[in-house]
CSV table of C-alpha atoms in Angstrom, one decimal:
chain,number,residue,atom,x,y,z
J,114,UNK,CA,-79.8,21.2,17.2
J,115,UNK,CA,-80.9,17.8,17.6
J,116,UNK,CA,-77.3,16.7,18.1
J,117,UNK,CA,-76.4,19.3,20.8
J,118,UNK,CA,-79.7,18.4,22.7
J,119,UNK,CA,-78.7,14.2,22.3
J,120,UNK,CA,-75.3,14.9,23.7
J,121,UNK,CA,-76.6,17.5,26.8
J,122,UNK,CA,-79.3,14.5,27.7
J,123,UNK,CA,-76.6,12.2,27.1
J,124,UNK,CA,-74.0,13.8,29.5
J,125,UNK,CA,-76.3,14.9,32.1
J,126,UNK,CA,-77.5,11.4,32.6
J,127,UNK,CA,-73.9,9.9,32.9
J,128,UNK,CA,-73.0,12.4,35.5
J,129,UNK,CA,-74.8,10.0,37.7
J,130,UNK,CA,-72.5,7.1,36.8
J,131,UNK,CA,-68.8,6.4,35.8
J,132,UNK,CA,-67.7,8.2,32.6
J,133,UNK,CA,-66.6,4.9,31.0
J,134,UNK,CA,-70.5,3.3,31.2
J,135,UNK,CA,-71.6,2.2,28.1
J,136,UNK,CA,-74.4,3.9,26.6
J,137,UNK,CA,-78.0,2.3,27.1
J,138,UNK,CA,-79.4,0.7,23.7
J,139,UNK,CA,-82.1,3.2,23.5
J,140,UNK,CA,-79.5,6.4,23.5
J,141,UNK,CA,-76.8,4.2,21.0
J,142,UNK,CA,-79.3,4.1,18.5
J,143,UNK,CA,-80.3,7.8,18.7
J,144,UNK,CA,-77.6,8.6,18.3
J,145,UNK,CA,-76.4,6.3,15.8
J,146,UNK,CA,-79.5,7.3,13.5
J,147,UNK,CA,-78.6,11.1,14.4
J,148,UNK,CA,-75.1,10.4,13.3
J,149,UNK,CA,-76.4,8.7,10.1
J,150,UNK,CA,-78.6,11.7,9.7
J,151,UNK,CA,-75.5,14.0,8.8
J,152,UNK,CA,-74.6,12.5,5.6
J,153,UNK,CA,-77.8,14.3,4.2
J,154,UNK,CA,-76.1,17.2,4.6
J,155,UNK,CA,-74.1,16.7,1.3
J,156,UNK,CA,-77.0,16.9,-0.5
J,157,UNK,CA,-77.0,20.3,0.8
J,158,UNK,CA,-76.1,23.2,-1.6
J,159,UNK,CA,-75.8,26.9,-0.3
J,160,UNK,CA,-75.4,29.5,-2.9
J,161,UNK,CA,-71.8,31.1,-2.8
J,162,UNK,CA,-72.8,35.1,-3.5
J,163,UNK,CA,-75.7,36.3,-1.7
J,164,UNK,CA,-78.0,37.4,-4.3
J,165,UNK,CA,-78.3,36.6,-8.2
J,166,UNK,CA,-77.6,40.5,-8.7
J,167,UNK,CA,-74.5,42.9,-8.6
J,168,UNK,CA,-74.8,44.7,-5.0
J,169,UNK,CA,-72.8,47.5,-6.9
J,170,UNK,CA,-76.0,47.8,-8.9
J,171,UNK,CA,-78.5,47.6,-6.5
J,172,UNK,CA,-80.5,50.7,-5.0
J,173,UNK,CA,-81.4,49.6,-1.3
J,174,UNK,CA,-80.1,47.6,0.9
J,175,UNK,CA,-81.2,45.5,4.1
J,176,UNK,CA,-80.7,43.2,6.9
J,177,UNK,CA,-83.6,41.4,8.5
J,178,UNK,CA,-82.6,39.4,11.4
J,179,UNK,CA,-85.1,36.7,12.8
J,180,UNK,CA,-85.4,35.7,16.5
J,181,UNK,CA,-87.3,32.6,18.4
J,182,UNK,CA,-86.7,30.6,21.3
J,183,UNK,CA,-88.1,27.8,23.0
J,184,UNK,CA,-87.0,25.6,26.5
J,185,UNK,CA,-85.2,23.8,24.3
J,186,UNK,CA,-82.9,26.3,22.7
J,187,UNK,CA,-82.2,30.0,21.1
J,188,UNK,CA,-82.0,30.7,17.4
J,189,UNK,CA,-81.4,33.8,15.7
J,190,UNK,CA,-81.0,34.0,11.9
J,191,UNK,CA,-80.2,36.8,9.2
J,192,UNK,CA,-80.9,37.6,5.6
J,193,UNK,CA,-79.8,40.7,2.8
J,194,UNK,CA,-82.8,42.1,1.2
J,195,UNK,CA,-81.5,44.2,-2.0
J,196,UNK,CA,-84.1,45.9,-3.9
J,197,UNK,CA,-82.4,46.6,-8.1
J,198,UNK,CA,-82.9,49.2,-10.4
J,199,UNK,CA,-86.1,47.8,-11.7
J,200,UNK,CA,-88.2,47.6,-8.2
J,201,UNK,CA,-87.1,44.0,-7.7
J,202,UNK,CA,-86.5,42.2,-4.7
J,203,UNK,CA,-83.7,39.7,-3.8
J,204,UNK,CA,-83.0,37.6,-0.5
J,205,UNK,CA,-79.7,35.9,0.5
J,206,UNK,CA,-78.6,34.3,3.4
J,207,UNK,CA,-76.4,36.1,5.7
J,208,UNK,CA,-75.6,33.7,8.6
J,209,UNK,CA,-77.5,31.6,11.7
J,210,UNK,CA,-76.7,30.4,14.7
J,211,UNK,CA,-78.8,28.4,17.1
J,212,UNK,CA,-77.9,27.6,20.9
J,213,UNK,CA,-79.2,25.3,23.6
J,214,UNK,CA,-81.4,27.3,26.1
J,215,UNK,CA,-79.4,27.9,29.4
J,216,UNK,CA,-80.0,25.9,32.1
J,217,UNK,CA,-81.5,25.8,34.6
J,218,UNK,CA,-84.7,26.5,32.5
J,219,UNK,CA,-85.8,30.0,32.0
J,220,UNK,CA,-89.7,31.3,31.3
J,221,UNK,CA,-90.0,31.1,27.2
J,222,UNK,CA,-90.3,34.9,27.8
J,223,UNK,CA,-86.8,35.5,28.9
J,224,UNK,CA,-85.6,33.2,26.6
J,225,UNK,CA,-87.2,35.3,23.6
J,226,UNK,CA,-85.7,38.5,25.4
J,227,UNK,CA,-81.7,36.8,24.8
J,228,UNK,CA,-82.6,35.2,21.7
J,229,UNK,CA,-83.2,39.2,20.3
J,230,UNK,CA,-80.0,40.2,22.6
J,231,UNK,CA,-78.0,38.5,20.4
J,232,UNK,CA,-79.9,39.2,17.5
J,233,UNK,CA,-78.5,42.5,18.4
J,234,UNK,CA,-75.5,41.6,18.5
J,235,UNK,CA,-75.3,39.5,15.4
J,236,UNK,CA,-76.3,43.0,13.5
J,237,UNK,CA,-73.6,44.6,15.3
J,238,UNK,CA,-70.6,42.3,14.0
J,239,UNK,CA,-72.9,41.5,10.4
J,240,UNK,CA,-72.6,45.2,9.7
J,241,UNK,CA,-68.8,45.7,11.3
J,242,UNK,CA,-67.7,42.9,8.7
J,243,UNK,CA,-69.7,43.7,5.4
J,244,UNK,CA,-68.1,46.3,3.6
J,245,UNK,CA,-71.4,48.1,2.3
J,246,UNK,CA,-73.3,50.3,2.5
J,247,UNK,CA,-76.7,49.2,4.4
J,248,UNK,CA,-80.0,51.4,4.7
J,249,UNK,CA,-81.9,49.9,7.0
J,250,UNK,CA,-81.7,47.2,10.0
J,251,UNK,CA,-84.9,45.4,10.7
J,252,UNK,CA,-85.7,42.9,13.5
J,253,UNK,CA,-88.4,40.3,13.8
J,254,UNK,CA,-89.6,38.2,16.4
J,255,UNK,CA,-93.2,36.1,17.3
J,256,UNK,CA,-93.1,37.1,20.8
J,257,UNK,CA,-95.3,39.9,21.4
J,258,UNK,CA,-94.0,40.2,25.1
J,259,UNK,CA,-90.7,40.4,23.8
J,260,UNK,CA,-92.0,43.6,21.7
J,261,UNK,CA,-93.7,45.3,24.6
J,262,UNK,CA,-90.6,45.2,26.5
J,263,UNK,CA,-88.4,46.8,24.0
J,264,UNK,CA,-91.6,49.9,22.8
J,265,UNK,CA,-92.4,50.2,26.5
J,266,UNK,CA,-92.2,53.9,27.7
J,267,UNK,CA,-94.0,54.2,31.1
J,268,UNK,CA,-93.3,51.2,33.6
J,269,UNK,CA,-89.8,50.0,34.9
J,270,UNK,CA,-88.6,46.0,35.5
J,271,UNK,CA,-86.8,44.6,37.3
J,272,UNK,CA,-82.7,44.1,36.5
J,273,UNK,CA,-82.8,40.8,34.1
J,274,UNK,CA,-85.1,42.6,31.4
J,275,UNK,CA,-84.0,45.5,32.5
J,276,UNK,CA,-80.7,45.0,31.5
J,277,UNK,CA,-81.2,43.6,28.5
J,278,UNK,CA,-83.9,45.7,27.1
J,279,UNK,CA,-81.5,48.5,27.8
J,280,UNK,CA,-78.8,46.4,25.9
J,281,UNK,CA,-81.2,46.1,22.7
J,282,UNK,CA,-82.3,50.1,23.3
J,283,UNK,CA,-78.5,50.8,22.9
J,284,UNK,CA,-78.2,49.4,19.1
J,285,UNK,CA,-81.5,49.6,18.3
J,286,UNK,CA,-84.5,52.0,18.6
J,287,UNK,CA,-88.2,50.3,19.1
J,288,UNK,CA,-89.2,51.3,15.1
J,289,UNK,CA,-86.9,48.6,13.8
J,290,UNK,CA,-88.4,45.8,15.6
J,291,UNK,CA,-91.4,44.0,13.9
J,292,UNK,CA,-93.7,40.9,14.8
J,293,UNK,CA,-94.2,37.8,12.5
J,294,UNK,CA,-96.2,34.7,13.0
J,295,UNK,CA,-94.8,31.4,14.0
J,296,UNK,CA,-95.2,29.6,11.2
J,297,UNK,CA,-93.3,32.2,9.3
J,298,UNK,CA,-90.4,32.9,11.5
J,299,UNK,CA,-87.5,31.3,10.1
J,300,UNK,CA,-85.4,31.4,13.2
J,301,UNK,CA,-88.1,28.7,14.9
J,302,UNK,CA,-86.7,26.1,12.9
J,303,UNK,CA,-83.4,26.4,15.1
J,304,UNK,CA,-85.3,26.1,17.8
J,305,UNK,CA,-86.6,22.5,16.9
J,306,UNK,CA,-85.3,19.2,15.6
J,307,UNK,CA,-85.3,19.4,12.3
J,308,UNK,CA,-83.7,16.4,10.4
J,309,UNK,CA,-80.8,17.4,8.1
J,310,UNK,CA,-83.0,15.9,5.4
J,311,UNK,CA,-86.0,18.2,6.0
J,312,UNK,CA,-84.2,21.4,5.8
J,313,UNK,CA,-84.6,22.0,2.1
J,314,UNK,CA,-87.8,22.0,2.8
J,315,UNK,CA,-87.8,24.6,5.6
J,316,UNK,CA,-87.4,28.5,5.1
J,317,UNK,CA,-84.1,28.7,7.0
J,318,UNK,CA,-81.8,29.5,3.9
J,319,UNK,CA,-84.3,31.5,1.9
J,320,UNK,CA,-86.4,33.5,4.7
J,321,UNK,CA,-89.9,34.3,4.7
J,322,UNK,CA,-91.4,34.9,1.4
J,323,UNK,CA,-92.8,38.6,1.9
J,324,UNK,CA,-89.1,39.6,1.6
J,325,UNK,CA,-89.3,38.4,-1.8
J,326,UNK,CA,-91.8,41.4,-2.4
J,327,UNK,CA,-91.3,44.1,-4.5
J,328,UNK,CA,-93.3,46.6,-1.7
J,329,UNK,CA,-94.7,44.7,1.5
J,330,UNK,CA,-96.1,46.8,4.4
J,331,UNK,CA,-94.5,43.8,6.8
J,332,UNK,CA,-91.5,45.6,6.2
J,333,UNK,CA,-92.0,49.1,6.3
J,334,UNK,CA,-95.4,49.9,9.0
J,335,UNK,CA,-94.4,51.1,11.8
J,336,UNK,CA,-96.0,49.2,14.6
J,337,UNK,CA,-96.3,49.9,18.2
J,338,UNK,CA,-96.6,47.1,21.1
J,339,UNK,CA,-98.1,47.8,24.6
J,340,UNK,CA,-97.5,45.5,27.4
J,341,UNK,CA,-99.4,42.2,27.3
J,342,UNK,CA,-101.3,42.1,31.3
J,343,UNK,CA,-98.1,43.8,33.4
J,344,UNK,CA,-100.2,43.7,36.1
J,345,UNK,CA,-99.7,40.0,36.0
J,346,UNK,CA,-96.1,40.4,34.4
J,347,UNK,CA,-93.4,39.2,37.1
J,348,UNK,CA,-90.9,41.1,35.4
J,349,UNK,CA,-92.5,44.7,35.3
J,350,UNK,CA,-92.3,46.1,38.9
J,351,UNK,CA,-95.3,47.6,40.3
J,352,UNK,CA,-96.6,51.2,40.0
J,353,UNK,CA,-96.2,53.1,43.1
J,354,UNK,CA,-98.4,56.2,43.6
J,355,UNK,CA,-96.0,59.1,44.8
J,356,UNK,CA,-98.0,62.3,45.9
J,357,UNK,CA,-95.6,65.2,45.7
J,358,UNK,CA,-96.0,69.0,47.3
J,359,UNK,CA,-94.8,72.0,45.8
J,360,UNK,CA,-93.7,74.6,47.9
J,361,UNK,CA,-93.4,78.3,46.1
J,362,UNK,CA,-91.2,80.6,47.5
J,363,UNK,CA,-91.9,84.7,46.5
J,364,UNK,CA,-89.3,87.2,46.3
J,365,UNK,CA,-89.6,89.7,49.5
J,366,UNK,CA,-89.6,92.1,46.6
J,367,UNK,CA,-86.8,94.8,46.6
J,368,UNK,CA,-89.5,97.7,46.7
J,369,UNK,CA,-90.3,96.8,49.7
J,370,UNK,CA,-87.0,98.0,51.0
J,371,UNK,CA,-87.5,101.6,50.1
J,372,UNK,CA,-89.6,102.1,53.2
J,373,UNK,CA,-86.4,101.9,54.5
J,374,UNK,CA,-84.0,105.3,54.7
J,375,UNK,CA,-81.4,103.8,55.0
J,376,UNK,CA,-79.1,100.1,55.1
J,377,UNK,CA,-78.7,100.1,58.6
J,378,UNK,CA,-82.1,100.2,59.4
J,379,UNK,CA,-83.1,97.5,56.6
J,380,UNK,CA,-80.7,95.1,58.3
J,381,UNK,CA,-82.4,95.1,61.1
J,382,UNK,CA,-85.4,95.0,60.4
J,383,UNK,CA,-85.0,91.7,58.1
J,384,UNK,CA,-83.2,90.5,60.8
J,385,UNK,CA,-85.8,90.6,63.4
J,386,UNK,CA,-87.9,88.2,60.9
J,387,UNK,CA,-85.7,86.1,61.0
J,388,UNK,CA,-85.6,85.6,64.5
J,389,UNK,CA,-89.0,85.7,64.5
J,390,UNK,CA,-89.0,82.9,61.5
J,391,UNK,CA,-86.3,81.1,63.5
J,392,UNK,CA,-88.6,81.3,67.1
J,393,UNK,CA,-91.7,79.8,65.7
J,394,UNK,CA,-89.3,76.8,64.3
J,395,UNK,CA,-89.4,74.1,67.1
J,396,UNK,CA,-85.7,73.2,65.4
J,397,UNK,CA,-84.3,76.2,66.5
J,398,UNK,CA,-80.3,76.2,67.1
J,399,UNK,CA,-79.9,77.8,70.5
J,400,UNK,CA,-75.9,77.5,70.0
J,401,UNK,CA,-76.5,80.3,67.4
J,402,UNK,CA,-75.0,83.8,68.1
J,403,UNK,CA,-76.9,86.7,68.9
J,404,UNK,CA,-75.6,88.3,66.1
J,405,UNK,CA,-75.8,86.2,63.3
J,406,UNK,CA,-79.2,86.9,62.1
J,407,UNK,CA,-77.8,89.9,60.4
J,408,UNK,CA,-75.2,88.5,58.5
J,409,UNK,CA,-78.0,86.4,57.3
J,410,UNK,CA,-80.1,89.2,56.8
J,411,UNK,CA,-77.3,90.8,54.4
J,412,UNK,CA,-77.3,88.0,52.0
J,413,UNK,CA,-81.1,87.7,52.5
J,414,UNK,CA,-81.2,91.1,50.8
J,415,UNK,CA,-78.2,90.8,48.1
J,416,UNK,CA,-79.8,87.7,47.1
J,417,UNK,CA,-82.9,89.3,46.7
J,418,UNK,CA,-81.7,92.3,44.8
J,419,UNK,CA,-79.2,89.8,42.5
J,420,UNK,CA,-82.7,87.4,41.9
J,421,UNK,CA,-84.6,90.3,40.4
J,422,UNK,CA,-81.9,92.8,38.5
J,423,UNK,CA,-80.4,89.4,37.1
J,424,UNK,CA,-83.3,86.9,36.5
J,425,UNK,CA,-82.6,85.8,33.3
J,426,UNK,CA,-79.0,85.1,33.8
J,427,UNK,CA,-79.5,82.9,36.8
J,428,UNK,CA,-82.1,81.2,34.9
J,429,UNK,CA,-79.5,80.4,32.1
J,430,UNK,CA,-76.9,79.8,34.3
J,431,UNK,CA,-78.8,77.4,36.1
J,432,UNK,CA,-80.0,75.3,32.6
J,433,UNK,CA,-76.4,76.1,32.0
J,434,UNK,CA,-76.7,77.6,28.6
J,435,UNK,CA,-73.9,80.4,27.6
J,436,UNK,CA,-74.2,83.9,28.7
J,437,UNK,CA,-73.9,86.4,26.3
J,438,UNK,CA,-70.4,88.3,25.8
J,439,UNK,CA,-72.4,91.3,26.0
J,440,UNK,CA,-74.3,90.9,29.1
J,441,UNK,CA,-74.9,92.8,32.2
J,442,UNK,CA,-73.7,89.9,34.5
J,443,UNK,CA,-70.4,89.5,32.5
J,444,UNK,CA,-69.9,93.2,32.7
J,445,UNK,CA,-69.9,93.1,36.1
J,446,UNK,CA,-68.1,90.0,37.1
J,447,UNK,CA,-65.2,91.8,34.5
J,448,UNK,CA,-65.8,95.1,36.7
J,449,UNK,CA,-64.7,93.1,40.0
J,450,UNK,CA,-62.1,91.4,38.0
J,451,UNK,CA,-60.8,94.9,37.1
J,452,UNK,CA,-61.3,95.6,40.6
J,453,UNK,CA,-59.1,92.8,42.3
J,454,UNK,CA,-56.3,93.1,39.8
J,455,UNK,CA,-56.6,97.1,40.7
J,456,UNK,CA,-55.8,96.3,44.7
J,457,UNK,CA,-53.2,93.7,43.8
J,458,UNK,CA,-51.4,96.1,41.6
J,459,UNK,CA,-51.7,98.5,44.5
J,460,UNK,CA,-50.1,96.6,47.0
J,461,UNK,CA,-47.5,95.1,45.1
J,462,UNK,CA,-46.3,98.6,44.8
J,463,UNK,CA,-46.6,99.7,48.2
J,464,UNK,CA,-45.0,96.4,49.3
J,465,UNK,CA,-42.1,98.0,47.1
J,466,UNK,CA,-42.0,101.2,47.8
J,467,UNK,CA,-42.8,101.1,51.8
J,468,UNK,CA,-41.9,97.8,52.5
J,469,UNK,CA,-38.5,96.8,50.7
J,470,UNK,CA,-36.9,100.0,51.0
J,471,UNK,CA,-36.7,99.4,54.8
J,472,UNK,CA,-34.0,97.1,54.1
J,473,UNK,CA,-31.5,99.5,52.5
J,474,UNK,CA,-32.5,103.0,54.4
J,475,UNK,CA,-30.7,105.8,52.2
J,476,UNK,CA,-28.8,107.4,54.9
J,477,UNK,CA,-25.4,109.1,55.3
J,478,UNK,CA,-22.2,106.8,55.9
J,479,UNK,CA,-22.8,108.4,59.9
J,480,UNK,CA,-23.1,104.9,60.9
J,481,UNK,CA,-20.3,102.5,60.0
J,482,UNK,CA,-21.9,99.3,59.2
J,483,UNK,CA,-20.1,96.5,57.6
J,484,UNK,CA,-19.5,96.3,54.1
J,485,UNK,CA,-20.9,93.7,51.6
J,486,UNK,CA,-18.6,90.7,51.5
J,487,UNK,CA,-18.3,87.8,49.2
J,488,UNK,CA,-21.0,85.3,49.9
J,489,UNK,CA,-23.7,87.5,50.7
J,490,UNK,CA,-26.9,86.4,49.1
J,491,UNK,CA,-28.8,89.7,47.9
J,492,UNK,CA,-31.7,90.6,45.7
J,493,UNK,CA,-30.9,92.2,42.9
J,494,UNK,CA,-33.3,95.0,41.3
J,495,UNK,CA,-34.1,94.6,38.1
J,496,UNK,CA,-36.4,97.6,36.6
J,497,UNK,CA,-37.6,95.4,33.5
J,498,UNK,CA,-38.7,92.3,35.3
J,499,UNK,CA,-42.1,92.3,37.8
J,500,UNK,CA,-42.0,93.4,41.2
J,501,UNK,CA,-41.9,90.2,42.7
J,502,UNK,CA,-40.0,88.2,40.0
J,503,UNK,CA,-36.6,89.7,40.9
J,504,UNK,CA,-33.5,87.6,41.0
J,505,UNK,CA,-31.2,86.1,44.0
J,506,UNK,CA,-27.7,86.3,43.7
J,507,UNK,CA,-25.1,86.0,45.4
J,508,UNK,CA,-21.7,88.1,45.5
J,509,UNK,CA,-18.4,86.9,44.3
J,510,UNK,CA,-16.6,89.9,44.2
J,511,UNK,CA,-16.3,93.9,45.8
J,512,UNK,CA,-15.0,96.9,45.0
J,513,UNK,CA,-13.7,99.1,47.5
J,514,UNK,CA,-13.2,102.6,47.2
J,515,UNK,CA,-10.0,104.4,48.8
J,516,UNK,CA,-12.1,105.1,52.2
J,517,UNK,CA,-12.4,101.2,52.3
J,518,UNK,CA,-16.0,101.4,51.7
J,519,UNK,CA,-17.8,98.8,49.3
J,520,UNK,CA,-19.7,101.2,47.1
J,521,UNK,CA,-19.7,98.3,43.7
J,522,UNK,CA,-20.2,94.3,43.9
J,523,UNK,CA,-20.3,91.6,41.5
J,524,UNK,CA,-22.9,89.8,42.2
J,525,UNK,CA,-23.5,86.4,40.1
J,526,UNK,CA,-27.0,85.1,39.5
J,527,UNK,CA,-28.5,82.1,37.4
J,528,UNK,CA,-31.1,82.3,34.5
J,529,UNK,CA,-32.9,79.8,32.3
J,530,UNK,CA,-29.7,77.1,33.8
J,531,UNK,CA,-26.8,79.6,32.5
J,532,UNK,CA,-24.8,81.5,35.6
J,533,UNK,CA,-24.3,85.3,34.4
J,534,UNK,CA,-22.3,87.9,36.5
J,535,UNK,CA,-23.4,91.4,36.9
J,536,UNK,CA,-21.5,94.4,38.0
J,537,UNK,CA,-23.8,96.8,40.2
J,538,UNK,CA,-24.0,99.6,42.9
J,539,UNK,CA,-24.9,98.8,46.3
J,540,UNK,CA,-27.9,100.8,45.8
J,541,UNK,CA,-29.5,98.3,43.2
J,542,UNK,CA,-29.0,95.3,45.6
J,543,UNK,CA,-31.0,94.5,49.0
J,544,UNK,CA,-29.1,92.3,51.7
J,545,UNK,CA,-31.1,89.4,52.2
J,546,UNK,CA,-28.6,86.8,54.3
J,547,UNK,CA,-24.8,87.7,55.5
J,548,UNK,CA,-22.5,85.2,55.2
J,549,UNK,CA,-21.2,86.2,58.7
């Protein structure tokens, strides 16, 4: 970290002169002693497996993910916690990563809120990538703003938390995330300038020692944050009162209709209500017929019967649960079905029989009326298909009798793509266009 925060103070202060300006003395050595710095580093020894133990053999399983930021820069840092067969625990490092903070500067409280955004997202690819089984995902941070953002319940902010508190809700629920003191946090060493030299000494390899523990309540009391003074917060929006009126509507009540003797009468009466309902409005709509207030009283009064003889199946239909096969709704919507599919059948066959016929009348040859003739099309009846799915052919041969009248035709049609010819009487054919 100390080297990506040389080079950004480095850069930024050249962008004020040429590129090819030597450094000033003070920066060169900085950065000459940072440079020296690095050859610590092979004093550095990081254990190859992550724990002394057989994961095969192990009972539980964990990650623990730290999180800290400062205007400096964002660090985020993660550990396995296996518990063995004998009640043991053991702690390996996962993986780190630490960031400048973006600029220009954010508040430190922002900055903690991405530093556990990608926290969150480190957990996401850490447990896409491991190939075992993990029981439990734990987060830990030192901010306790940070912590009453993600358990809060009852106030709204405004879109940058927003957003990313909802990003952290996403992959994580509020019981996973944990608070731990500064000086404990391993991720705040990223956040610092810690010499290469130093950092056997820090906890940023090994993690906090209460992971070491056989049983620690650090790691499995559930803890609940309020917000720290939202009042004052300028990232929680502020409460607005809302006063809100109820209006209840009663049912006219259907026995109130059987003052009535009969439907005519009803009608009216609801209907002269409404008018007066609709004259005591000062939004009246003069353009309205004079007549209209009884249509309006007809639904008035289905609704109302529908409302009470059906109450609990508008009430389900409306939370849009399933209605019974066997219910009293169903039964009637398949009564109308029945119903329609009745009228349909019925004038499908009166279209036939009253309607088609009037094409070929059955008369006596009294009239002489040309014959059929080769390219006529005609509609040939077909007893075993449906009334309106008979076929159009057309006629490529006749066959007179010895009074040189076409009583037979051959009339050729096309089904499923294959052209088939059919010998039939004049009587199983209707004329529909004459080639003359």
């Amino acid at each position: 970290m100390q080297g990506k925060a040389l080079l950004r103070q480095i850069t930024t202060e050249q962008e004020q002169s040429d590129w090819d300006v030597p450094l000033p003395e003070e920066k060169k050595m900085q950065w000459k002693l940072w440079k020296d710095s690095l050859l610590e580093l092979e004093q550095l020894n990081i254990p190859r497996p992550y724990v002394s133990v057989s994961l095969s053999a192990t009972k539980r399983r964990e990650i623990c993910i730290f999180s800290d930021a400062s205007t400096m820069a964002i660090a985020y840092v993660a550990y396995l916690r296996v518990i063995d067969t004998e009640g043991q625990s053991h702690v390996g490092f996962l993986m780190g990563k630490s960031k400048l903070a973006p600029r220009p500067a954010h508040t430190v409280p922002r900055l903690e809120l991405c530093a556990a955004v990608l926290a969150v997202e480190m957990a996401d690819m850490i447990t896409t990538e491991l190939d075992i089984e993990i029981h439990a995902m734990n987060f830990y941070t030192d901010s306790k703003i940070v912590l009453g953002y993600i358990h809060n319940a009852s106030r709204r902010f405004y879109t940058y938390v927003a957003n990313r508190v909802t990003h952290i809700r996403k992959s994580t629920c509020p019981e996973q995330w944990h608070h731990i003191s500064t000086d404990k946090n391993p991720a705040d060493h990223g956040t610092r300038l810690v010499p290469a030299a130093a950092l056997k000494q820090t906890n940023w390899f090994v993690g906090p020692s209460f992971l070491r523990k056989p049983e620690t309540k650090e790691t499995t009391q559930v803890e609940t944050f309020e917000l720290i003074e939202p009042d004052q917060d300028k990232e929680v929006r502020p409460q607005v009162t809302v006063c809100r009126t109820i209006v209840t509507r009663d049912s006219l009540g259907t026995h109130r209709f059987e003052r009535f003797s009969s439907w005519k009468s009803l009608t009216r009466a609801i209907g002269k209500l409404i008018c007066l309902a609709r004259s005591s409005c000062r939004a009246t709509n003069t353009d309205q017929r004079s007549n209209d207030h009884l249509e309006q009283a007809k639904v008035t009064i289905i609704r109302c019967v529908q409302q009470e003889v059906f109450k609990e199946e508008i009430q389900g239909l409306l939370k849009k649960e399933e209605i019974s096969q066997h219910n009293s709704l169903k039964d009637l919507y398949a009564k109308q079905w029945k119903q329609v599919q009745s009228l349909a059948d019925i004038f499908w066959k009166r279209w036939r029989q009253e309607y088609l016929v009037i094409f070929q009348p059955c008369k006596k040859w009294q009239d002489d009326k040309p014959n059929l003739q080769v390219g006529d099309v005609v509609l040939l009846k077909d007893s075993q298909a449906h009334r309106n799915e008979w076929p159009i052919g057309l006629i490529v041969g006749t066959d007179p009798s010895s009074d040189a009248r076409v009583r037979k035709v051959e009339v050729r049609i096309v089904r499923q793509g294959i052209p088939k010819v059919y010998a039939r009487p004049i009587s199983e054919v209707v004329l529909l266009l004459s080639k003359g």
